[in-house]
Amino acid sequence: MKLKVLIILLLNIFCLYSREQLKISIVDLNYELKNNSPLRKDIVRTLNRFAYLKHPYTITVDRAKKRLFKTDELTLEQGLTVASNLKVNVAIIMDSELKLKNTNNISTNNLATNNITNILLTNENIQSYSNEISNALDKINDSEKKELNDIIEEKLGDPSNTNNTATNQYELFYNFTVIDITKNETLKEYKSIASNQANSKVNEIGTYLEFYFAKSLLDSITNENSDINLNFEIERITSSNESIIIKNSGEIIENETFKIKFNSTEDGYLYILALQNDGNIILMHPNDFNNYVENNNVQKNNIDSNIEYTIPPEDSIFKMVVSAPFGLDSFYAIFLKNEAIWLEEQYFSGEGFKSGNKTRLAEMVTKLKSSLKLKLSNDWQISKIYITSKPEIQ
């Protein structure tokens, strides 16, 4: 009996602390990864460096034949359906295109066009000769066939050389489209990426996807069974000095100011995380403006029940002003009855409003989510506000 209880306990702990990962897949439209083994290995190696991204499959779609894994004909949409059936969360759609190399010499561009025309003419000639050859093949002996091959080579030359000449006029570029399959939503698009920049762009995509994954985890955290009432709001102050209270979501314009206000029905500790649209994360509370007690030269991180707090403090000389980059910023207020010293000490640094390391964002959020699972429902609460910032002149 004791052994059974121990096993159940160990399984629960494993489930709580098992690493959550975002399952992704590359959907290759042009066989580029299949034909280019070094590029495929570089891209997979880059994605595997991200601890919270899991890349189990590369799905190859032949755009011309619309075939996936040599099965029945499939469209791209059906290819994404296959990815969804494989429990993939996000697909990175990859295709390629050839573009004429940049040049300031117009005659060179014309020459490239002429080369293409010559190739087309040559292909027509090949078709013509091919028809003649097909009709004559049954009527000639081996020696005559050899003589005929010599005539073909003399008339047409080496087609591969002509093709290489034309190909050298062009440069290979890649396009990447990042799609959340579960939401049927396009997240990012990267167009005309030079072939020598493809791997670094995939690294940028990986960084973004870890940010996206961390945000998704924070969005998923709820506690409907808690008796703690956490009031969390943002006060927007317009250019005309009008005050607008935002509780769940809203917008704010460039150069406007805002304040964060909160209170709780319980004594405890409040951590406010601001996840910015550029991937940075800021610890808005505790901070050096609200929590530093000058007389005692200590940091006071706890909050008292039923007292309204404001960031920045009412007597502060500084203001929080909206500026670029613009987009969706997410604010998460997490109330805990017991202090989470590890959160601030391990993941944030600096003065004033401390900033977090974006490369450790997913690690921090998964650890936070796991720690909340171990707490009683009445020991914590969470509240969220989503703010879209916009430029002043649109």
Coordinates of C-alpha atoms in Angstrom, one line a residue, residues 13 83 169 219:
I13 CA 5.3 15.2 -9.1
A83 CA 0.4 18.3 -39.1
Q169 CA 22.1 35.0 -63.1
D219 CA -2.8 33.2 -20.7

